[in-house]
XYZ file of C-alpha atoms in Angstrom:
470
model
C 0.073 -0.088 -0.059
C 1.309 3.290 -0.967
C 2.586 5.728 1.900
C 0.480 8.856 1.585
C 1.847 10.583 4.835
C 3.155 13.937 3.855
C 5.473 16.082 5.876
C 3.689 19.343 7.184
C 4.987 22.551 5.543
C 7.891 24.142 7.248
C 8.994 20.795 9.031
C 11.990 19.732 7.291
C 14.471 17.556 9.187
C 17.282 19.439 10.858
C 20.694 18.711 9.520
C 23.156 17.383 11.833
C 25.903 20.120 12.654
C 29.431 18.996 12.647
C 31.455 20.558 15.261
C 34.195 23.009 13.921
C 37.586 21.383 13.947
C 39.841 23.784 12.186
C 40.585 24.805 8.475
C 43.483 25.409 6.265
C 44.305 28.836 8.039
C 45.006 27.272 11.343
C 48.260 25.946 12.602
C 48.183 22.216 12.577
C 49.644 20.685 15.730
C 48.689 18.650 18.467
C 48.114 21.567 21.076
C 46.612 24.113 18.748
C 43.506 25.510 20.211
C 40.236 26.935 18.831
C 37.290 28.792 20.303
C 33.836 28.672 18.529
C 32.422 31.274 20.561
C 33.658 33.695 23.257
C 32.278 31.487 26.228
C 33.669 28.429 24.860
C 36.609 26.935 26.726
C 39.658 26.607 24.340
C 40.561 23.164 23.581
C 43.086 20.797 22.210
C 42.324 19.770 18.626
C 43.792 16.242 18.862
C 42.052 15.307 22.625
C 39.246 17.740 22.484
C 40.057 18.594 26.045
C 40.504 21.947 27.737
C 43.999 23.675 27.604
C 45.486 26.555 29.653
C 46.631 29.829 28.605
C 48.976 31.842 30.952
C 50.560 35.189 30.830
C 54.192 34.276 31.053
C 55.611 37.679 31.181
C 55.171 41.409 30.302
C 57.196 44.114 29.111
C 55.452 47.255 29.159
C 52.102 47.198 27.105
C 53.329 43.957 25.527
C 52.526 40.307 26.989
C 53.988 37.119 26.281
C 51.495 34.129 26.647
C 52.301 30.435 27.019
C 49.682 27.713 25.886
C 49.920 24.236 27.620
C 48.150 21.039 26.963
C 48.556 18.179 29.508
C 46.900 15.804 27.312
C 49.656 16.493 24.588
C 52.560 15.322 27.071
C 52.860 18.801 28.439
C 53.857 20.543 25.252
C 53.609 24.051 25.164
C 53.933 27.053 22.578
C 54.192 30.858 23.153
C 53.021 33.927 21.201
C 53.438 37.765 21.956
C 50.554 40.200 22.002
C 52.513 42.518 19.587
C 55.345 42.265 17.153
C 59.023 43.004 17.793
C 60.839 45.789 16.058
C 64.256 47.722 16.031
C 67.611 46.925 14.809
C 68.022 43.695 17.165
C 64.432 42.957 16.876
C 63.917 43.135 20.425
C 61.691 46.339 21.016
C 58.147 45.907 21.412
C 55.988 47.831 18.801
C 53.344 48.676 21.366
C 55.591 50.317 23.781
C 57.119 52.678 21.060
C 53.702 53.201 19.293
C 52.179 54.369 22.670
C 55.097 56.873 23.633
C 55.063 58.473 20.025
C 51.291 58.976 20.573
C 51.652 60.652 23.899
C 54.099 62.913 22.336
C 51.996 63.785 19.513
C 49.449 65.033 21.965
C 51.954 66.936 24.263
C 52.109 64.216 27.032
C 54.454 61.908 28.686
C 54.778 59.004 30.835
C 52.672 59.967 33.810
C 49.947 60.628 31.434
C 50.308 57.345 29.620
C 50.215 55.608 32.965
C 46.834 57.336 33.706
C 45.194 56.535 30.225
C 46.520 52.801 30.634
C 44.906 52.615 34.148
C 41.502 53.774 32.943
C 41.563 51.814 29.940
C 42.416 48.757 32.015
C 45.578 47.920 30.127
C 49.003 46.715 31.673
C 51.372 49.277 33.046
C 53.471 50.864 30.543
C 57.415 51.021 30.388
C 59.404 52.133 33.431
C 61.209 55.405 33.275
C 64.481 53.817 32.042
C 62.685 52.117 29.102
C 60.794 55.285 28.501
C 64.149 57.122 28.430
C 65.534 54.919 25.892
C 62.563 55.081 23.724
C 62.533 58.947 23.818
C 66.224 59.122 22.693
C 65.392 56.992 19.791
C 62.278 59.175 18.998
C 64.363 62.168 19.263
C 66.846 61.235 16.634
C 64.120 60.191 14.425
C 62.249 63.406 14.882
C 65.570 65.448 14.141
C 66.167 63.387 10.915
C 62.794 64.102 9.509
C 62.766 67.537 10.624
C 66.181 68.320 8.973
C 64.896 66.376 5.646
C 61.807 68.673 5.675
C 63.740 71.944 6.002
C 66.169 70.859 3.247
C 63.375 70.324 0.836
C 61.810 73.735 2.006
C 65.154 75.633 1.307
C 65.455 74.131 -2.087
C 61.774 75.470 -2.741
C 62.338 78.929 -1.398
C 65.727 79.322 -3.084
C 64.019 78.279 -6.660
C 62.042 81.590 -6.453
C 64.979 83.795 -5.238
C 67.816 85.013 -7.391
C 71.470 84.765 -6.125
C 70.596 82.553 -3.186
C 69.595 85.532 -1.255
C 66.262 84.986 0.768
C 63.680 86.906 2.634
C 62.885 85.373 5.923
C 60.731 85.793 8.953
C 62.297 85.110 12.292
C 60.859 84.963 15.895
C 61.585 83.683 19.178
C 59.301 81.966 21.627
C 59.705 81.053 25.352
C 58.490 77.998 27.209
C 57.096 80.053 30.123
C 56.073 83.658 30.143
C 57.915 86.401 31.897
C 61.779 86.922 31.892
C 62.609 83.537 33.833
C 62.004 81.014 31.119
C 64.790 78.500 30.788
C 63.875 77.075 27.469
C 63.214 78.898 24.219
C 62.994 78.297 20.601
C 63.920 80.558 17.487
C 62.484 79.783 13.902
C 63.231 81.178 10.483
C 60.504 80.901 7.957
C 60.909 81.571 4.169
C 58.723 84.588 3.052
C 57.788 82.998 -0.391
C 57.019 79.287 0.488
C 55.780 80.015 4.300
C 57.954 76.812 5.377
C 60.364 76.510 8.201
C 64.071 76.793 6.937
C 65.760 76.315 10.459
C 64.946 76.209 14.140
C 67.145 76.474 17.272
C 66.154 75.094 20.685
C 67.976 76.769 23.636
C 68.003 75.652 27.267
C 69.834 77.207 30.126
C 69.118 74.493 32.789
C 70.076 70.972 32.977
C 68.737 68.602 35.720
C 71.755 66.364 35.870
C 74.089 69.477 36.405
C 72.322 69.680 39.732
C 72.629 66.288 40.633
C 76.164 66.491 41.638
C 76.098 66.907 45.538
C 79.875 67.446 46.120
C 82.072 70.504 46.101
C 81.894 71.882 42.402
C 85.745 72.169 42.018
C 88.803 69.848 42.122
C 89.854 66.734 40.155
C 86.717 64.658 41.285
C 84.587 67.317 39.870
C 86.457 68.067 36.663
C 86.243 64.235 36.031
C 82.459 64.091 36.899
C 81.954 67.273 34.427
C 83.907 65.726 31.419
C 81.790 62.624 31.860
C 78.434 64.614 32.299
C 79.389 66.958 29.255
C 78.371 64.236 26.903
C 74.650 64.219 27.958
C 74.315 67.669 29.406
C 71.083 69.323 28.309
C 72.323 72.752 28.822
C 73.451 74.508 25.607
C 72.912 78.422 26.484
C 74.289 80.633 29.094
C 72.581 84.008 29.566
C 69.175 85.668 30.227
C 65.840 84.617 28.679
C 65.615 88.168 27.162
C 68.730 87.627 25.133
C 67.921 83.903 24.155
C 66.106 85.131 20.733
C 69.203 87.084 19.741
C 71.732 84.207 20.220
C 69.515 81.815 18.743
C 69.130 84.035 15.577
C 72.775 84.408 15.261
C 73.239 80.658 15.371
C 70.653 80.471 12.766
C 72.067 83.112 10.434
C 75.687 81.825 10.893
C 74.909 78.362 9.564
C 72.723 79.231 6.644
C 75.447 78.967 4.109
C 76.613 75.623 5.638
C 73.310 74.129 6.072
C 71.410 75.484 2.710
C 73.956 77.460 0.744
C 71.872 80.365 1.037
C 72.041 83.924 2.798
C 69.152 85.234 4.663
C 69.498 88.900 3.072
C 66.031 90.279 4.202
C 64.751 89.825 7.910
C 61.180 90.424 8.709
C 60.917 91.019 12.319
C 58.887 92.758 14.964
C 59.638 96.174 16.424
C 62.230 94.747 18.943
C 65.670 95.896 17.531
C 67.863 93.932 19.624
C 68.009 90.991 17.256
C 68.339 92.977 14.142
C 71.227 95.100 15.728
C 73.023 91.919 16.907
C 72.702 90.537 13.320
C 74.058 93.897 11.888
C 76.892 94.016 14.314
C 77.895 90.331 13.949
C 77.783 90.280 10.036
C 77.420 86.704 9.572
C 77.998 87.152 5.637
C 80.683 89.885 5.824
C 80.035 93.221 4.261
C 78.211 92.070 1.309
C 75.322 91.437 1.543
C 74.083 93.542 4.506
C 71.039 92.369 6.210
C 67.989 94.646 5.566
C 65.235 94.934 8.001
C 61.694 94.636 6.937
C 58.807 95.589 9.480
C 56.062 93.099 10.104
C 52.799 94.762 9.222
C 50.912 92.918 12.014
C 53.178 94.509 14.529
C 53.384 97.900 13.012
C 49.354 97.857 12.979
C 49.389 97.176 16.670
C 51.143 100.353 17.344
C 48.120 102.073 16.581
C 46.673 100.462 19.695
C 48.650 103.161 21.709
C 45.352 105.183 21.176
C 42.539 104.764 23.779
C 38.934 104.213 23.416
C 36.928 101.790 21.319
C 37.961 103.173 18.116
C 41.387 101.617 18.602
C 40.346 98.338 16.821
C 39.010 100.103 13.700
C 41.853 102.181 13.459
C 44.193 99.291 13.679
C 42.333 97.411 11.216
C 41.923 100.171 8.470
C 45.551 101.189 9.307
C 46.665 97.454 8.668
C 44.688 97.567 5.218
C 46.131 100.717 4.083
C 49.564 99.365 4.287
C 48.564 95.999 2.663
C 46.638 97.722 -0.273
C 49.457 100.139 -1.120
C 52.475 97.805 -0.419
C 54.271 98.895 -3.371
C 54.375 102.673 -2.736
C 55.410 104.563 0.423
C 53.709 107.660 -0.909
C 50.256 105.947 -1.666
C 50.679 104.077 1.573
C 51.092 107.139 3.631
C 48.255 108.895 1.710
C 45.828 106.288 2.338
C 46.857 106.147 6.206
C 46.172 109.733 6.560
C 42.910 109.498 4.739
C 41.851 107.059 7.216
C 42.980 109.246 10.124
C 41.291 112.305 8.828
C 38.097 110.375 8.019
C 37.785 109.336 11.608
C 38.949 112.884 13.175
C 36.760 114.964 10.934
C 33.674 116.990 11.832
C 31.210 119.400 10.237
C 32.887 122.355 12.038
C 36.604 121.195 11.572
C 37.077 118.781 8.440
C 40.445 117.225 8.545
C 40.029 114.930 5.298
C 43.512 115.852 4.198
C 45.143 116.810 7.359
C 48.925 116.444 7.471
C 51.495 117.531 10.406
C 53.858 120.378 9.732
C 56.798 118.056 11.215
C 56.828 114.643 9.446
C 58.157 113.082 12.682
C 55.259 114.129 14.768
C 53.360 111.029 14.046
C 55.965 108.264 13.564
C 53.451 105.905 12.551
C 53.244 107.813 9.131
C 57.042 108.377 8.988
C 58.145 107.280 5.357
C 61.314 105.569 6.986
C 58.803 103.156 8.799
C 56.435 102.757 5.863
C 59.323 102.091 3.511
C 60.056 98.938 5.640
C 56.463 97.691 5.206
C 56.722 97.536 1.507
C 55.622 94.130 0.330
C 53.119 93.811 3.177
C 55.270 91.001 4.868
C 54.282 89.638 8.216
C 55.367 87.247 11.024
C 52.022 85.363 10.999
C 53.685 81.917 9.985
C 56.013 82.197 12.898
C 53.146 82.757 15.332
C 51.391 79.826 13.949
C 54.375 77.619 14.202
C 55.074 78.874 17.853
C 51.510 77.652 18.631
C 52.063 74.232 17.112
C 55.358 73.830 19.104
C 53.807 74.444 22.344
C 50.863 72.197 21.533
C 53.390 69.229 21.364
C 55.235 70.620 24.297
C 52.459 72.531 26.621
C 53.819 75.467 28.643
C 51.649 74.263 31.726
C 53.933 71.218 32.034
C 57.713 71.178 32.827
C 59.879 69.426 30.409
C 63.588 69.029 29.495
C 65.668 70.216 26.368
C 64.908 66.818 24.712
C 61.160 67.092 25.058
C 61.463 70.556 23.459
C 63.512 69.596 20.759
C 61.222 66.690 19.778
C 58.231 69.119 19.895
C 60.112 71.735 17.754
C 61.308 69.079 15.197
C 57.729 67.431 15.155
C 56.030 70.874 14.559
C 58.530 71.783 11.890
C 57.771 68.661 10.063
C 54.059 68.853 10.345
C 54.017 72.693 9.436
C 56.152 72.091 6.245
C 54.311 68.909 5.014
C 51.110 68.384 7.096
C 49.984 65.406 9.314
C 51.116 62.777 6.955
C 54.663 63.366 7.529
C 53.913 61.144 10.566
C 53.946 58.177 8.141
C 57.647 58.851 7.641
C 58.141 59.180 11.264
C 56.128 55.902 11.975
C 58.489 54.104 9.286
C 61.779 55.397 10.646
C 60.776 54.600 14.049
C 60.130 50.888 13.062
C 56.263 50.957 13.189
C 53.899 49.374 10.531
C 51.559 51.409 8.447
C 48.315 50.331 7.601
C 45.275 51.744 5.682
C 43.668 53.301 8.776
C 46.942 55.374 9.540
C 46.907 56.657 6.137
C 43.287 57.543 5.640
C 43.122 58.991 9.217
C 46.000 61.452 8.430
C 44.892 62.282 5.066
C 41.372 63.268 6.377
C 43.074 65.472 9.042
C 45.041 67.488 6.459
C 41.962 67.798 4.102
C 39.872 69.108 7.086
C 42.604 71.598 8.202
C 42.960 72.888 4.333
C 39.194 73.308 4.110
C 38.766 75.067 7.399
C 41.636 77.457 6.457
C 40.168 78.173 3.171
C 36.821 78.959 4.924
C 38.282 81.353 7.301
C 39.971 83.291 4.505
C 36.758 83.988 3.061
C 35.755 87.784 3.045
C 32.400 86.971 4.980
C 34.165 84.861 7.652
C 36.693 87.562 8.059
C 34.330 90.414 8.570
C 32.239 88.364 10.837
C 35.380 87.779 13.139
C 36.295 91.384 12.889
C 32.860 92.480 13.881
C 32.846 90.029 16.809
C 36.131 91.385 18.154
C 35.152 95.043 17.796
C 31.777 94.162 19.726
C 33.745 92.388 22.538
C-alpha cells in the first residue's frame, strides 16, 4: 500500500551540525586551540579537552603568553601580543607606538600611565625604558625635520635669485616672563611660508644639579667631563637675550646648511635681534642684512590710542599698508585719509590733514612705511609657535630633549602636513596600515578646508565685527 503520509509545510528535518575542527588557515599541531564562541573553553584539537593559557611575562604594554596542553605530553607554545621591531628586533612595537602617541598630544609617561589605568591596560614601560625610547624618537624627529627643512630651502631658493632669501624670524619661550629656561627660535621663508631652520635653547640641565659634592677639584672635573656628553644645557645667558643668540646661530650656519644667505629679515619692533645681526655680520659686508617690518606689529602700534576706536583704526591702518604695499607715497596718503576720516567733523574738516613736522606721527613716517613695502608679516612664525607648544605644553615642565622633539615635530607637520607622521612611523620601526593613511589624510584635508573657509571675506568680516563688539 502506498504511503500517503506527507511532511507538514515548514517541518523539514534538521541537518546534523558538525563541530568545527579547524581549517587550512589554522596552525596544525597537537596543542593548537580553537574557540567557537567567546564563552567556549579553548580546547586541544587532538584530544578535544581544555588547555591552559597563561601570561608568562610582560614588557610594558606587550604580554608574552604560554599555551600548555597536559594531554599532549605537557607540550607548550608561546606567542606575543605584539610584534618586535628595532635593529636587534627586541623592541616591542606597542611600547614605541604608545610613547609616540603621547608625544603627538604633548603628554609624557605619567599621562600614559593614567590612560592605561583607565583603559584597564597593563602598566606601560618604566622610566629607564621610556628614556631609551625617547632618545630613539628624538633622533628620528631630528632626521625627519632636517630632511623637511632641506626640501623647503630648495623650494624657497628656486624663487629667489642669487641665493638671497627673505625670511621672517621670531623667538618663543616655554614660560611667560623673564625667567624662562627654554626657548625656540625659528626662521621661515617669505615665499613658501615653510620652516628653513630652528634652534632650541636651554639654560638649565637637571643632571648638572645632581652633583652634590664641592664643584671644583679633580673629582668634579672628572665628573664634569663625563656629564658633558649628556648635558642638556646649551645656552648661558638671560631669557631676554635668548632670541638674539638663537638667531645668530641660525644665520651663521645658513650657508653651510642650505647654501643660502638670509639677506632680508622680517621682524617685530624689537631691534635687539636685528642690531645683533648687523653687528655680527654673518655674511661679511656683502650683503648687509636689511630689516623689513612686520605689518601686523606695525598695525598694533596704533593700539597706543585709547577708546573703542582703537580696533577700527588698527584694522584700517593695516589695510592701508597692505593695499598700497608697492608705494610708500600711496601708503602714507591712504593712512592719513583713514585718520582724517575718523577725526573730521562738520565744524572742523580734516580729510587731508598732514602734520607740519613729519616726525610728529611716527606711524606715518616714510622711513617706517618703507620697511612695510611688500606687506610682509610674522604670522607664519606665530602659527608655528602655537604648534610647538601644542606638542610641549607650557603648563607642563619639560627638558631640552622634549622641547627639541616638539620643535622638530612641529617643523615637519608645519612644512608637510600630518601625513609626515607616516615617515616618522616608518623610521621609528612601526608598521603602516590603511587606517593610519586614511586618518592622517582626512586631518590634512579638514585643515585645508577650514583654512580656506576662514580666509573668505564674509568669515573675516564676521570675526572682525565680533572682536570690535567685545
